[in-house]
Amino acid sequence: MERKRGLNMKTSNVILSGVGSLILASAASAGYAGLSAETSSHSGTNVLGQSWSLDVVRIFVDLENAGDRLDAVYGSEANGLVIGTTAEFYQNAAGGDSSLQINAALFGVYNSVEYDTFVTIGNYNSTGDALLVQAVDFSNFSTEVTTDNGTWVVTPDDIQGEGSGGRVLIGQFSFAAGTGGVDSMYGSVNLQGSSADGSTWEATGQWLPAPGAFALLGLAGLAGRRRRRN
């Protein structure tokens, strides 16, 4: 396929350290095992002869047992949601804010669309996607996505909430090669799902990842915004 010509990739996995847990106590329950990130680098040339090179960070919710699932990523007044970067997220003009706007039919022509920045639950593109997005602020998505009264969610009957290999993708965040990456990212998310026995689990104030000084500055900025709202 055209999208594979000249395409290079390298991948690694990182556990998102709980730096935020030293700052803010968070609530979690059985079914939820934590957050993790997969980082990779991709480059290629599309059918128009345009070259591109991207560093991609995929954020996952890790689940404890088979049958556990994720249903919602949300922000509330008490626990606002933010995922941001001190650099700049890559935004593809043919992509969109969520997996609902990632059209796999375009991958053969504009192969970089596959690596756009977007939020999701479980899906990598719009094929079979049952995602619902409500009251999430994407107006500054070049640097962050936020909400204090919104969510991206699937219903408990939607298979994509089960994920694959014990984890569920909640967002893909891309950067022009060498300009950002996981070390530039900061954020806090709230999560809800269900365990294999049907009981509901919830995890609030889950921080990611803050391994670098710039990310710590981002967290400080988030804390400041929260204080000003209260």
PDB file of C-alpha atoms in Angstrom:
ATOM      1  CA  MET A   1       0.000   0.000   0.000  1.00  0.00           C
ATOM      2  CA  GLU A   2       1.140   3.546  -0.732  1.00  0.00           C
ATOM      3  CA  ARG A   3       1.133   4.593   2.906  1.00  0.00           C
ATOM      4  CA  LYS A   4       3.823   2.017   3.683  1.00  0.00           C
ATOM      5  CA  ARG A   5       6.353   3.288   1.148  1.00  0.00           C
ATOM      6  CA  GLY A   6       9.215   5.084   2.853  1.00  0.00           C
ATOM      7  CA  LEU A   7       7.516   4.656   6.232  1.00  0.00           C
ATOM      8  CA  ASN A   8       9.789   4.185   9.230  1.00  0.00           C
ATOM      9  CA  MET A   9       8.782   3.484  12.822  1.00  0.00           C
ATOM     10  CA  LYS A  10      10.319   2.803  16.204  1.00  0.00           C
ATOM     11  CA  THR A  11       8.329   2.154  19.369  1.00  0.00           C
ATOM     12  CA  SER A  12       8.903   2.062  23.118  1.00  0.00           C
ATOM     13  CA  ASN A  13       6.720   1.828  26.205  1.00  0.00           C
ATOM     14  CA  VAL A  14       6.772   4.029  29.299  1.00  0.00           C
ATOM     15  CA  ILE A  15       4.913   3.791  32.588  1.00  0.00           C
ATOM     16  CA  LEU A  16       3.470   7.165  33.470  1.00  0.00           C
ATOM     17  CA  SER A  17       5.006   7.879  36.842  1.00  0.00           C
ATOM     18  CA  GLY A  18       2.740   9.137  39.582  1.00  0.00           C
ATOM     19  CA  VAL A  19       4.511  12.450  40.124  1.00  0.00           C
ATOM     20  CA  GLY A  20       1.086  13.979  40.473  1.00  0.00           C
ATOM     21  CA  SER A  21       0.264  11.533  43.249  1.00  0.00           C
ATOM     22  CA  LEU A  22       2.854  13.371  45.353  1.00  0.00           C
ATOM     23  CA  ILE A  23       0.916  16.566  44.712  1.00  0.00           C
ATOM     24  CA  LEU A  24      -2.691  15.457  44.765  1.00  0.00           C
ATOM     25  CA  ALA A  25      -4.231  12.374  46.364  1.00  0.00           C
ATOM     26  CA  SER A  26      -6.308  10.480  43.823  1.00  0.00           C
ATOM     27  CA  ALA A  27      -9.128   8.002  44.154  1.00  0.00           C
ATOM     28  CA  ALA A  28      -9.090   4.708  42.284  1.00  0.00           C
ATOM     29  CA  SER A  29     -10.776   1.333  42.611  1.00  0.00           C
ATOM     30  CA  ALA A  30     -10.547  -2.268  41.439  1.00  0.00           C
ATOM     31  CA  GLY A  31     -10.559  -2.692  37.676  1.00  0.00           C
ATOM     32  CA  TYR A  32      -8.183   0.196  37.023  1.00  0.00           C
ATOM     33  CA  ALA A  33      -4.439  -0.499  37.067  1.00  0.00           C
ATOM     34  CA  GLY A  34      -2.992   2.861  36.005  1.00  0.00           C
ATOM     35  CA  LEU A  35      -1.912   4.904  32.996  1.00  0.00           C
ATOM     36  CA  SER A  36       0.837   4.037  30.536  1.00  0.00           C
ATOM     37  CA  ALA A  37       2.261   5.510  27.360  1.00  0.00           C
ATOM     38  CA  GLU A  38       3.583   4.063  24.132  1.00  0.00           C
ATOM     39  CA  THR A  39       5.980   6.284  22.231  1.00  0.00           C
ATOM     40  CA  SER A  40       6.954   5.845  18.593  1.00  0.00           C
ATOM     41  CA  SER A  41       8.536   7.703  15.712  1.00  0.00           C
ATOM     42  CA  HIS A  42       7.105   7.672  12.200  1.00  0.00           C
ATOM     43  CA  SER A  43       8.216   9.195   8.924  1.00  0.00           C
ATOM     44  CA  GLY A  44       7.169   8.858   5.329  1.00  0.00           C
ATOM     45  CA  THR A  45       6.256  10.433   2.026  1.00  0.00           C
ATOM     46  CA  ASN A  46       2.677  10.716   0.784  1.00  0.00           C
ATOM     47  CA  VAL A  47       1.469  10.332  -2.801  1.00  0.00           C
ATOM     48  CA  LEU A  48       1.994  14.057  -3.387  1.00  0.00           C
ATOM     49  CA  GLY A  49       5.693  13.682  -2.610  1.00  0.00           C
ATOM     50  CA  GLN A  50       5.431  15.534   0.707  1.00  0.00           C
ATOM     51  CA  SER A  51       7.741  14.223   3.438  1.00  0.00           C
ATOM     52  CA  TRP A  52       6.848  14.173   7.124  1.00  0.00           C
ATOM     53  CA  SER A  53       8.372  12.958  10.403  1.00  0.00           C
ATOM     54  CA  LEU A  54       6.480  12.678  13.699  1.00  0.00           C
ATOM     55  CA  ASP A  55       6.975  11.588  17.303  1.00  0.00           C
ATOM     56  CA  VAL A  56       3.775   9.968  18.601  1.00  0.00           C
ATOM     57  CA  VAL A  57       2.630   9.428  22.201  1.00  0.00           C
ATOM     58  CA  ARG A  58      -0.315   7.110  22.842  1.00  0.00           C
ATOM     59  CA  ILE A  59      -1.860   7.228  26.322  1.00  0.00           C
ATOM     60  CA  PHE A  60      -3.543   4.065  27.612  1.00  0.00           C
ATOM     61  CA  VAL A  61      -5.695   3.118  30.580  1.00  0.00           C
ATOM     62  CA  ASP A  62      -4.399  -0.192  31.942  1.00  0.00           C
ATOM     63  CA  LEU A  63      -6.970  -2.635  33.319  1.00  0.00           C
ATOM     64  CA  GLU A  64      -6.477  -5.253  36.031  1.00  0.00           C
ATOM     65  CA  ASN A  65      -8.383  -8.269  34.727  1.00  0.00           C
ATOM     66  CA  ALA A  66     -10.016  -9.770  31.660  1.00  0.00           C
ATOM     67  CA  GLY A  67     -13.558  -8.420  31.412  1.00  0.00           C
ATOM     68  CA  ASP A  68     -12.691  -5.015  32.902  1.00  0.00           C
ATOM     69  CA  ARG A  69     -13.471  -2.033  30.688  1.00  0.00           C
ATOM     70  CA  LEU A  70     -13.347   1.762  30.348  1.00  0.00           C
ATOM     71  CA  ASP A  71     -16.489   3.769  29.576  1.00  0.00           C
ATOM     72  CA  ALA A  72     -15.651   7.441  30.147  1.00  0.00           C
ATOM     73  CA  VAL A  73     -12.860  10.004  30.332  1.00  0.00           C
ATOM     74  CA  TYR A  74     -14.199  13.182  31.924  1.00  0.00           C
ATOM     75  CA  GLY A  75     -13.652  16.450  33.729  1.00  0.00           C
ATOM     76  CA  SER A  76     -15.774  17.948  36.502  1.00  0.00           C
ATOM     77  CA  GLU A  77     -15.789  21.205  38.436  1.00  0.00           C
ATOM     78  CA  ALA A  78     -14.107  19.435  41.342  1.00  0.00           C
ATOM     79  CA  ASN A  79     -11.606  17.574  39.153  1.00  0.00           C
ATOM     80  CA  GLY A  80     -10.941  19.335  35.876  1.00  0.00           C
ATOM     81  CA  LEU A  81      -9.461  17.455  32.917  1.00  0.00           C
ATOM     82  CA  VAL A  82      -6.450  18.701  31.015  1.00  0.00           C
ATOM     83  CA  ILE A  83      -3.980  17.023  28.671  1.00  0.00           C
ATOM     84  CA  GLY A  84      -1.385  19.459  27.414  1.00  0.00           C
ATOM     85  CA  THR A  85       2.137  20.084  26.240  1.00  0.00           C
ATOM     86  CA  THR A  86       4.698  22.813  26.712  1.00  0.00           C
ATOM     87  CA  ALA A  87       5.568  22.258  23.033  1.00  0.00           C
ATOM     88  CA  GLU A  88       2.907  21.990  20.303  1.00  0.00           C
ATOM     89  CA  PHE A  89       0.701  19.096  19.243  1.00  0.00           C
ATOM     90  CA  TYR A  90       0.735  18.143  15.558  1.00  0.00           C
ATOM     91  CA  GLN A  91      -2.631  18.825  13.913  1.00  0.00           C
ATOM     92  CA  ASN A  92      -3.377  17.354  10.490  1.00  0.00           C
ATOM     93  CA  ALA A  93      -5.826  19.399   8.405  1.00  0.00           C
ATOM     94  CA  ALA A  94      -7.481  16.189   7.174  1.00  0.00           C
ATOM     95  CA  GLY A  95      -7.873  14.784  10.702  1.00  0.00           C
ATOM     96  CA  GLY A  96      -9.861  15.996  13.702  1.00  0.00           C
ATOM     97  CA  ASP A  97     -10.195  16.316  17.460  1.00  0.00           C
ATOM     98  CA  SER A  98     -11.402  12.768  18.117  1.00  0.00           C
ATOM     99  CA  SER A  99     -11.186   9.342  16.519  1.00  0.00           C
ATOM    100  CA  LEU A 100     -14.578  10.084  14.934  1.00  0.00           C
ATOM    101  CA  GLN A 101     -12.793  12.396  12.461  1.00  0.00           C
ATOM    102  CA  ILE A 102      -9.869  10.071  11.628  1.00  0.00           C
ATOM    103  CA  ASN A 103     -10.848   8.605   8.253  1.00  0.00           C
ATOM    104  CA  ALA A 104      -8.919   5.429   7.454  1.00  0.00           C
ATOM    105  CA  ALA A 105      -9.853   5.805   3.781  1.00  0.00           C
ATOM    106  CA  LEU A 106      -7.416   8.746   3.599  1.00  0.00           C
ATOM    107  CA  PHE A 107      -4.400   6.833   4.894  1.00  0.00           C
ATOM    108  CA  GLY A 108      -3.336   5.719   1.418  1.00  0.00           C
ATOM    109  CA  VAL A 109      -3.177   9.317   0.147  1.00  0.00           C
ATOM    110  CA  TYR A 110      -2.283  11.389   3.217  1.00  0.00           C
ATOM    111  CA  ASN A 111      -0.550   8.742   5.309  1.00  0.00           C
ATOM    112  CA  SER A 112       0.320  11.206   8.087  1.00  0.00           C
ATOM    113  CA  VAL A 113      -3.417  11.494   8.937  1.00  0.00           C
ATOM    114  CA  GLU A 114      -3.064   8.194  10.775  1.00  0.00           C
ATOM    115  CA  TYR A 115      -0.776   9.961  13.256  1.00  0.00           C
ATOM    116  CA  ASP A 116      -2.909  13.042  13.909  1.00  0.00           C
ATOM    117  CA  THR A 117      -3.548  14.199  17.494  1.00  0.00           C
ATOM    118  CA  PHE A 118      -6.945  13.059  18.810  1.00  0.00           C
ATOM    119  CA  VAL A 119      -8.858  11.713  21.823  1.00  0.00           C
ATOM    120  CA  THR A 120     -10.664   8.392  21.814  1.00  0.00           C
ATOM    121  CA  ILE A 121     -11.774   5.376  23.772  1.00  0.00           C
ATOM    122  CA  GLY A 122     -10.273   2.285  22.209  1.00  0.00           C
ATOM    123  CA  ASN A 123     -10.491   3.204  18.509  1.00  0.00           C
ATOM    124  CA  TYR A 124      -7.666   4.435  16.288  1.00  0.00           C
ATOM    125  CA  ASN A 125      -9.990   5.813  13.592  1.00  0.00           C
ATOM    126  CA  SER A 126     -13.665   6.315  12.787  1.00  0.00           C
ATOM    127  CA  THR A 127     -14.302   2.759  11.557  1.00  0.00           C
ATOM    128  CA  GLY A 128     -16.953   1.257  13.835  1.00  0.00           C
ATOM    129  CA  ASP A 129     -16.466   4.126  16.283  1.00  0.00           C
ATOM    130  CA  ALA A 130     -19.277   4.661  18.820  1.00  0.00           C
ATOM    131  CA  LEU A 131     -17.539   7.488  20.697  1.00  0.00           C
ATOM    132  CA  LEU A 132     -19.591  10.402  22.045  1.00  0.00           C
ATOM    133  CA  VAL A 133     -17.906  13.729  22.876  1.00  0.00           C
ATOM    134  CA  GLN A 134     -19.704  16.317  25.021  1.00  0.00           C
ATOM    135  CA  ALA A 135     -18.591  19.766  26.262  1.00  0.00           C
ATOM    136  CA  VAL A 136     -14.855  19.209  25.723  1.00  0.00           C
ATOM    137  CA  ASP A 137     -12.851  22.328  24.825  1.00  0.00           C
ATOM    138  CA  PHE A 138     -10.627  21.719  21.799  1.00  0.00           C
ATOM    139  CA  SER A 139     -10.224  25.422  20.981  1.00  0.00           C
ATOM    140  CA  ASN A 140      -6.549  25.382  22.054  1.00  0.00           C
ATOM    141  CA  PHE A 141      -5.783  21.815  20.976  1.00  0.00           C
ATOM    142  CA  SER A 142      -2.453  22.899  19.532  1.00  0.00           C
ATOM    143  CA  THR A 143      -1.284  22.926  23.159  1.00  0.00           C
ATOM    144  CA  GLU A 144      -4.028  21.367  25.330  1.00  0.00           C
ATOM    145  CA  VAL A 145      -7.508  19.881  25.600  1.00  0.00           C
ATOM    146  CA  THR A 146      -9.589  20.748  28.676  1.00  0.00           C
ATOM    147  CA  THR A 147     -12.991  20.402  30.305  1.00  0.00           C
ATOM    148  CA  ASP A 148     -14.525  20.899  33.737  1.00  0.00           C
ATOM    149  CA  ASN A 149     -18.001  19.654  32.758  1.00  0.00           C
ATOM    150  CA  GLY A 150     -17.527  17.350  29.769  1.00  0.00           C
ATOM    151  CA  THR A 151     -16.552  13.879  28.648  1.00  0.00           C
ATOM    152  CA  TRP A 152     -15.660  11.525  25.860  1.00  0.00           C
ATOM    153  CA  VAL A 153     -17.560   8.317  26.444  1.00  0.00           C
ATOM    154  CA  VAL A 154     -18.871   5.034  25.056  1.00  0.00           C
ATOM    155  CA  THR A 155     -21.824   3.030  26.348  1.00  0.00           C
ATOM    156  CA  PRO A 156     -21.243  -0.147  28.389  1.00  0.00           C
ATOM    157  CA  ASP A 157     -22.360  -2.166  25.357  1.00  0.00           C
ATOM    158  CA  ASP A 158     -19.683  -0.764  23.022  1.00  0.00           C
ATOM    159  CA  ILE A 159     -16.874  -3.270  22.517  1.00  0.00           C
ATOM    160  CA  GLN A 160     -14.214  -0.592  22.040  1.00  0.00           C
ATOM    161  CA  GLY A 161     -14.312   0.114  25.787  1.00  0.00           C
ATOM    162  CA  GLU A 162     -12.778  -3.317  26.362  1.00  0.00           C
ATOM    163  CA  GLY A 163      -9.597  -2.332  24.557  1.00  0.00           C
ATOM    164  CA  SER A 164      -6.951  -4.894  23.643  1.00  0.00           C
ATOM    165  CA  GLY A 165      -4.237  -6.631  25.624  1.00  0.00           C
ATOM    166  CA  GLY A 166      -5.523  -5.290  28.939  1.00  0.00           C
ATOM    167  CA  ARG A 167      -5.368  -1.621  27.972  1.00  0.00           C
ATOM    168  CA  VAL A 168      -7.594   0.988  26.314  1.00  0.00           C
ATOM    169  CA  LEU A 169      -6.323   3.907  24.223  1.00  0.00           C
ATOM    170  CA  ILE A 170      -7.646   7.296  25.418  1.00  0.00           C
ATOM    171  CA  GLY A 171      -5.643   9.603  23.178  1.00  0.00           C
ATOM    172  CA  GLN A 172      -2.930   9.944  20.571  1.00  0.00           C
ATOM    173  CA  PHE A 173      -0.715  13.031  20.833  1.00  0.00           C
ATOM    174  CA  SER A 174       1.782  13.758  18.084  1.00  0.00           C
ATOM    175  CA  PHE A 175       4.639  16.196  17.594  1.00  0.00           C
ATOM    176  CA  ALA A 176       6.848  17.263  14.730  1.00  0.00           C
ATOM    177  CA  ALA A 177       9.942  15.102  15.201  1.00  0.00           C
ATOM    178  CA  GLY A 178      12.231  16.348  17.956  1.00  0.00           C
ATOM    179  CA  THR A 179       9.933  19.142  19.153  1.00  0.00           C
ATOM    180  CA  GLY A 180       8.093  17.703  22.150  1.00  0.00           C
ATOM    181  CA  GLY A 181       7.259  14.131  23.035  1.00  0.00           C
ATOM    182  CA  VAL A 182       6.149  12.577  26.297  1.00  0.00           C
ATOM    183  CA  ASP A 183       8.602  14.644  28.365  1.00  0.00           C
ATOM    184  CA  SER A 184       6.764  17.821  27.319  1.00  0.00           C
ATOM    185  CA  MET A 185       3.329  16.553  28.363  1.00  0.00           C
ATOM    186  CA  TYR A 186       1.310  17.210  31.521  1.00  0.00           C
ATOM    187  CA  GLY A 187      -2.253  16.589  32.582  1.00  0.00           C
ATOM    188  CA  SER A 188      -4.910  15.126  34.823  1.00  0.00           C
ATOM    189  CA  VAL A 189      -7.826  12.911  33.826  1.00  0.00           C
ATOM    190  CA  ASN A 190     -10.793  11.244  35.504  1.00  0.00           C
ATOM    191  CA  LEU A 191     -11.943   7.802  34.425  1.00  0.00           C
ATOM    192  CA  GLN A 192     -14.941   5.526  34.862  1.00  0.00           C
ATOM    193  CA  GLY A 193     -15.562   1.960  33.786  1.00  0.00           C
ATOM    194  CA  SER A 194     -16.714  -1.403  35.039  1.00  0.00           C
ATOM    195  CA  SER A 195     -15.094  -4.564  36.346  1.00  0.00           C
ATOM    196  CA  ALA A 196     -15.704  -8.077  35.075  1.00  0.00           C
ATOM    197  CA  ASP A 197     -18.263  -8.631  37.858  1.00  0.00           C
ATOM    198  CA  GLY A 198     -20.319  -5.670  36.626  1.00  0.00           C
ATOM    199  CA  SER A 199     -19.391  -3.276  39.431  1.00  0.00           C
ATOM    200  CA  THR A 200     -18.474   0.295  38.507  1.00  0.00           C
ATOM    201  CA  TRP A 201     -14.949   1.598  39.108  1.00  0.00           C
ATOM    202  CA  GLU A 202     -13.820   5.212  39.116  1.00  0.00           C
ATOM    203  CA  ALA A 203     -10.413   6.890  39.203  1.00  0.00           C
ATOM    204  CA  THR A 204     -10.184  10.652  39.714  1.00  0.00           C
ATOM    205  CA  GLY A 205      -7.246  13.024  39.504  1.00  0.00           C
ATOM    206  CA  GLN A 206      -4.979  10.681  37.546  1.00  0.00           C
ATOM    207  CA  TRP A 207      -1.861  12.667  36.618  1.00  0.00           C
ATOM    208  CA  LEU A 208       0.371  12.192  33.598  1.00  0.00           C
ATOM    209  CA  PRO A 209       3.332  12.101  33.352  1.00  0.00           C
ATOM    210  CA  ALA A 210       5.555  15.061  34.387  1.00  0.00           C
ATOM    211  CA  PRO A 211       9.039  13.508  34.074  1.00  0.00           C
ATOM    212  CA  GLY A 212      10.639  16.787  32.970  1.00  0.00           C
ATOM    213  CA  ALA A 213      11.007  20.297  34.352  1.00  0.00           C
ATOM    214  CA  PHE A 214       8.872  21.851  31.627  1.00  0.00           C
ATOM    215  CA  ALA A 215       6.042  19.437  32.372  1.00  0.00           C
ATOM    216  CA  LEU A 216       6.266  20.343  36.060  1.00  0.00           C
ATOM    217  CA  LEU A 217       5.780  23.962  35.044  1.00  0.00           C
ATOM    218  CA  GLY A 218       2.689  22.863  33.143  1.00  0.00           C
ATOM    219  CA  LEU A 219       1.301  21.166  36.245  1.00  0.00           C
ATOM    220  CA  ALA A 220       1.972  24.295  38.269  1.00  0.00           C
ATOM    221  CA  GLY A 221       0.019  26.283  35.710  1.00  0.00           C
ATOM    222  CA  LEU A 222      -2.898  23.878  35.970  1.00  0.00           C
ATOM    223  CA  ALA A 223      -2.920  24.164  39.762  1.00  0.00           C
ATOM    224  CA  GLY A 224      -2.934  27.941  39.422  1.00  0.00           C
ATOM    225  CA  ARG A 225      -5.929  27.863  37.084  1.00  0.00           C
ATOM    226  CA  ARG A 226      -7.800  25.675  39.568  1.00  0.00           C
ATOM    227  CA  ARG A 227      -7.049  28.027  42.465  1.00  0.00           C
ATOM    228  CA  ARG A 228      -8.300  31.005  40.476  1.00  0.00           C
ATOM    229  CA  ARG A 229     -11.592  29.235  39.743  1.00  0.00           C
ATOM    230  CA  ASN A 230     -12.235  28.475  43.426  1.00  0.00           C
TER     231      ASN A 230
END
